[in-house]
């Protein structure tokens, strides 16, 4: 045990492999979102209309930033799992607020309203994807090793009554 309480094992391989997969999903959310917004809705996002359905190099940079955000979120989650009292709750709040910032930021830029809305929606979907996927990964990365620990011996510690059938003459019909 540490001075802060019990040690919490975290399966770092599981956590970071989930983080990498989340980074790929975040990048794909940006690419698919850009394709839908530019190609289907005809709204110029990240590049002039002449740039095509996927835009230009701005789309690649945008997808790369989404992937990097997922990896940074994985690092944050790892630190929280090791140190915070309620790591998943804090992670959820932090991701919710960061997603809100990402969704609102396009409205502070000088662009057409349709482009601002489209970019905000893409940011929102990417943020929600990162938060929910990593939230699920956190549950499995933190729980994997805890399943390998033996269960607490509550009966022998005097917390629970003996439940092996020998209740020493007590009437079982009564609570």
mmCIF file of C-alpha atoms in Angstrom:
data_model
loop_
_atom_site.group_PDB
_atom_site.id
_atom_site.type_symbol
_atom_site.label_atom_id
_atom_site.label_comp_id
_atom_site.label_asym_id
_atom_site.label_seq_id
_atom_site.Cartn_x
_atom_site.Cartn_y
_atom_site.Cartn_z
ATOM 1 C CA UNK A 1 0.000 0.000 0.000
ATOM 2 C CA UNK A 2 1.053 3.518 -0.650
ATOM 3 C CA UNK A 3 0.532 6.470 1.637
ATOM 4 C CA UNK A 4 -2.516 7.457 -0.457
ATOM 5 C CA UNK A 5 -4.349 4.153 -0.123
ATOM 6 C CA UNK A 6 -4.293 0.851 -1.878
ATOM 7 C CA UNK A 7 -2.380 0.392 -5.088
ATOM 8 C CA UNK A 8 -4.604 0.203 -8.149
ATOM 9 C CA UNK A 9 -3.341 -2.080 -10.830
ATOM 10 C CA UNK A 10 -3.860 -0.870 -14.376
ATOM 11 C CA UNK A 11 -3.270 -3.038 -17.420
ATOM 12 C CA UNK A 12 -1.241 -0.508 -19.407
ATOM 13 C CA UNK A 13 -1.095 -2.666 -22.531
ATOM 14 C CA UNK A 14 -4.877 -2.945 -22.643
ATOM 15 C CA UNK A 15 -5.307 0.756 -21.882
ATOM 16 C CA UNK A 16 -2.881 1.987 -24.547
ATOM 17 C CA UNK A 17 -4.017 -0.469 -27.207
ATOM 18 C CA UNK A 18 -7.542 0.796 -26.593
ATOM 19 C CA UNK A 19 -6.179 4.334 -26.783
ATOM 20 C CA UNK A 20 -4.567 3.640 -30.147
ATOM 21 C CA UNK A 21 -7.783 2.126 -31.467
ATOM 22 C CA UNK A 22 -9.653 5.173 -30.176
ATOM 23 C CA UNK A 23 -7.194 7.446 -32.002
ATOM 24 C CA UNK A 24 -7.953 5.635 -35.252
ATOM 25 C CA UNK A 25 -11.690 5.982 -34.631
ATOM 26 C CA UNK A 26 -11.326 9.710 -33.878
ATOM 27 C CA UNK A 27 -9.404 10.278 -37.105
ATOM 28 C CA UNK A 28 -12.007 8.323 -39.047
ATOM 29 C CA UNK A 29 -14.822 10.346 -37.458
ATOM 30 C CA UNK A 30 -13.189 13.489 -38.837
ATOM 31 C CA UNK A 31 -12.693 11.960 -42.284
ATOM 32 C CA UNK A 32 -16.235 10.585 -42.508
ATOM 33 C CA UNK A 33 -17.684 13.794 -41.070
ATOM 34 C CA UNK A 34 -15.796 15.874 -43.607
ATOM 35 C CA UNK A 35 -16.891 13.591 -46.435
ATOM 36 C CA UNK A 36 -20.550 13.816 -45.389
ATOM 37 C CA UNK A 37 -20.489 17.564 -44.797
ATOM 38 C CA UNK A 38 -18.568 18.437 -47.948
ATOM 39 C CA UNK A 39 -19.777 15.691 -50.266
ATOM 40 C CA UNK A 40 -23.399 15.194 -49.235
ATOM 41 C CA UNK A 41 -24.364 18.546 -47.724
ATOM 42 C CA UNK A 42 -22.091 20.687 -49.898
ATOM 43 C CA UNK A 43 -20.805 22.801 -47.009
ATOM 44 C CA UNK A 44 -17.177 23.899 -47.402
ATOM 45 C CA UNK A 45 -15.354 22.752 -44.269
ATOM 46 C CA UNK A 46 -11.590 23.238 -43.841
ATOM 47 C CA UNK A 47 -11.005 24.057 -47.504
ATOM 48 C CA UNK A 48 -12.613 25.911 -50.396
ATOM 49 C CA UNK A 49 -15.361 24.166 -52.343
ATOM 50 C CA UNK A 50 -12.953 23.408 -55.204
ATOM 51 C CA UNK A 51 -10.846 21.130 -52.970
ATOM 52 C CA UNK A 52 -13.116 18.102 -53.444
ATOM 53 C CA UNK A 53 -15.154 15.968 -51.095
ATOM 54 C CA UNK A 54 -12.375 15.347 -48.592
ATOM 55 C CA UNK A 55 -10.936 18.838 -48.689
ATOM 56 C CA UNK A 56 -7.199 19.363 -48.735
ATOM 57 C CA UNK A 57 -4.302 19.038 -46.347
ATOM 58 C CA UNK A 58 -6.400 20.734 -43.681
ATOM 59 C CA UNK A 59 -8.514 17.586 -43.428
ATOM 60 C CA UNK A 60 -5.435 15.434 -42.840
ATOM 61 C CA UNK A 61 -4.231 17.845 -40.167
ATOM 62 C CA UNK A 62 -7.698 17.891 -38.588
ATOM 63 C CA UNK A 63 -7.817 14.066 -38.474
ATOM 64 C CA UNK A 64 -4.278 14.003 -37.039
ATOM 65 C CA UNK A 65 -5.269 16.451 -34.300
ATOM 66 C CA UNK A 66 -8.266 14.252 -33.421
ATOM 67 C CA UNK A 67 -5.989 11.204 -33.186
ATOM 68 C CA UNK A 68 -3.511 13.140 -31.043
ATOM 69 C CA UNK A 69 -6.356 14.290 -28.783
ATOM 70 C CA UNK A 70 -7.347 10.656 -28.264
ATOM 71 C CA UNK A 71 -3.776 9.741 -27.323
ATOM 72 C CA UNK A 72 -3.534 12.701 -24.921
ATOM 73 C CA UNK A 73 -6.847 11.641 -23.388
ATOM 74 C CA UNK A 74 -5.419 8.131 -22.959
ATOM 75 C CA UNK A 75 -2.434 9.581 -21.104
ATOM 76 C CA UNK A 76 -4.751 11.634 -18.901
ATOM 77 C CA UNK A 77 -6.867 8.561 -18.207
ATOM 78 C CA UNK A 78 -3.790 6.529 -17.296
ATOM 79 C CA UNK A 79 -2.667 9.135 -14.767
ATOM 80 C CA UNK A 80 -6.174 9.373 -13.317
ATOM 81 C CA UNK A 81 -6.511 5.593 -13.018
ATOM 82 C CA UNK A 82 -3.291 5.497 -11.037
ATOM 83 C CA UNK A 83 -3.861 8.504 -8.797
ATOM 84 C CA UNK A 84 -7.392 9.929 -8.625
ATOM 85 C CA UNK A 85 -9.969 8.837 -6.047
ATOM 86 C CA UNK A 86 -12.744 8.404 -8.664
ATOM 87 C CA UNK A 87 -10.824 8.297 -11.935
ATOM 88 C CA UNK A 88 -13.707 7.545 -14.296
ATOM 89 C CA UNK A 89 -15.876 10.314 -12.861
ATOM 90 C CA UNK A 90 -13.098 12.890 -13.181
ATOM 91 C CA UNK A 91 -12.256 11.651 -16.670
ATOM 92 C CA UNK A 92 -15.890 11.945 -17.727
ATOM 93 C CA UNK A 93 -16.121 15.521 -16.500
ATOM 94 C CA UNK A 94 -12.832 16.531 -18.074
ATOM 95 C CA UNK A 95 -13.740 14.963 -21.407
ATOM 96 C CA UNK A 96 -17.202 16.516 -21.335
ATOM 97 C CA UNK A 97 -15.780 19.972 -20.775
ATOM 98 C CA UNK A 98 -13.025 19.544 -23.371
ATOM 99 C CA UNK A 99 -15.600 18.313 -25.882
ATOM 100 C CA UNK A 100 -17.750 21.361 -25.143
ATOM 101 C CA UNK A 101 -14.777 23.634 -25.794
ATOM 102 C CA UNK A 102 -14.032 21.833 -29.074
ATOM 103 C CA UNK A 103 -17.678 22.064 -30.167
ATOM 104 C CA UNK A 104 -17.970 25.780 -29.382
ATOM 105 C CA UNK A 105 -14.559 26.921 -30.669
ATOM 106 C CA UNK A 106 -15.564 26.997 -34.377
ATOM 107 C CA UNK A 107 -18.094 29.722 -33.563
ATOM 108 C CA UNK A 108 -15.251 32.024 -32.504
ATOM 109 C CA UNK A 109 -13.629 31.806 -35.948
ATOM 110 C CA UNK A 110 -14.406 33.935 -38.956
ATOM 111 C CA UNK A 111 -16.286 31.533 -41.238
ATOM 112 C CA UNK A 112 -19.786 31.046 -42.591
ATOM 113 C CA UNK A 113 -22.341 29.879 -40.047
ATOM 114 C CA UNK A 114 -22.920 26.603 -41.911
ATOM 115 C CA UNK A 115 -19.199 25.805 -41.769
ATOM 116 C CA UNK A 116 -19.070 26.703 -38.090
ATOM 117 C CA UNK A 117 -22.000 24.422 -37.287
ATOM 118 C CA UNK A 118 -20.550 21.585 -39.361
ATOM 119 C CA UNK A 119 -17.138 21.835 -37.701
ATOM 120 C CA UNK A 120 -18.753 22.031 -34.265
ATOM 121 C CA UNK A 121 -20.775 18.880 -34.975
ATOM 122 C CA UNK A 122 -17.679 16.999 -36.158
ATOM 123 C CA UNK A 123 -15.819 18.086 -33.015
ATOM 124 C CA UNK A 124 -18.740 17.030 -30.835
ATOM 125 C CA UNK A 125 -19.001 13.574 -32.407
ATOM 126 C CA UNK A 126 -15.230 13.037 -32.202
ATOM 127 C CA UNK A 127 -15.188 14.127 -28.544
ATOM 128 C CA UNK A 128 -18.097 11.871 -27.627
ATOM 129 C CA UNK A 129 -16.429 8.960 -29.436
ATOM 130 C CA UNK A 130 -13.161 9.501 -27.578
ATOM 131 C CA UNK A 131 -14.872 9.877 -24.194
ATOM 132 C CA UNK A 132 -17.148 6.856 -24.511
ATOM 133 C CA UNK A 133 -14.563 4.528 -26.013
ATOM 134 C CA UNK A 134 -11.898 5.403 -23.464
ATOM 135 C CA UNK A 135 -14.450 5.217 -20.667
ATOM 136 C CA UNK A 136 -15.111 1.623 -21.670
ATOM 137 C CA UNK A 137 -11.409 0.887 -22.010
ATOM 138 C CA UNK A 138 -10.854 2.286 -18.502
ATOM 139 C CA UNK A 139 -13.293 -0.221 -17.072
ATOM 140 C CA UNK A 140 -11.526 -3.169 -18.639
ATOM 141 C CA UNK A 141 -7.988 -1.915 -18.046
ATOM 142 C CA UNK A 142 -8.630 -1.335 -14.354
ATOM 143 C CA UNK A 143 -10.744 -4.444 -13.775
ATOM 144 C CA UNK A 144 -8.536 -7.032 -15.464
ATOM 145 C CA UNK A 145 -6.060 -7.436 -12.666
ATOM 146 C CA UNK A 146 -8.610 -6.990 -9.907
ATOM 147 C CA UNK A 147 -10.288 -10.222 -11.089
ATOM 148 C CA UNK A 148 -7.058 -12.075 -10.356
ATOM 149 C CA UNK A 149 -7.087 -11.070 -6.693
ATOM 150 C CA UNK A 150 -8.690 -13.473 -4.248
ATOM 151 C CA UNK A 151 -12.046 -12.373 -2.831
ATOM 152 C CA UNK A 152 -12.019 -10.846 0.631
ATOM 153 C CA UNK A 153 -12.526 -13.255 3.488
ATOM 154 C CA UNK A 154 -15.512 -11.491 4.986
ATOM 155 C CA UNK A 155 -16.965 -14.479 6.815
ATOM 156 C CA UNK A 156 -13.752 -15.133 8.690
ATOM 157 C CA UNK A 157 -13.370 -11.471 9.563
ATOM 158 C CA UNK A 158 -16.653 -11.488 11.468
ATOM 159 C CA UNK A 159 -18.514 -9.299 8.960
ATOM 160 C CA UNK A 160 -20.866 -11.910 7.510
ATOM 161 C CA UNK A 161 -22.596 -14.743 9.363
ATOM 162 C CA UNK A 162 -21.600 -18.308 8.664
ATOM 163 C CA UNK A 163 -23.548 -19.378 5.573
ATOM 164 C CA UNK A 164 -22.472 -22.985 5.247
ATOM 165 C CA UNK A 165 -25.842 -24.260 6.519
ATOM 166 C CA UNK A 166 -24.922 -24.545 10.177
ATOM 167 C CA UNK A 167 -26.817 -21.647 11.670
ATOM 168 C CA UNK A 168 -26.729 -23.140 15.169
ATOM 169 C CA UNK A 169 -30.411 -23.797 15.719
ATOM 170 C CA UNK A 170 -31.739 -20.569 14.263
ATOM 171 C CA UNK A 171 -35.172 -20.790 12.648
ATOM 172 C CA UNK A 172 -34.688 -20.229 8.897
ATOM 173 C CA UNK A 173 -38.245 -18.982 8.422
ATOM 174 C CA UNK A 174 -37.522 -15.850 10.392
ATOM 175 C CA UNK A 175 -35.421 -13.002 9.010
#
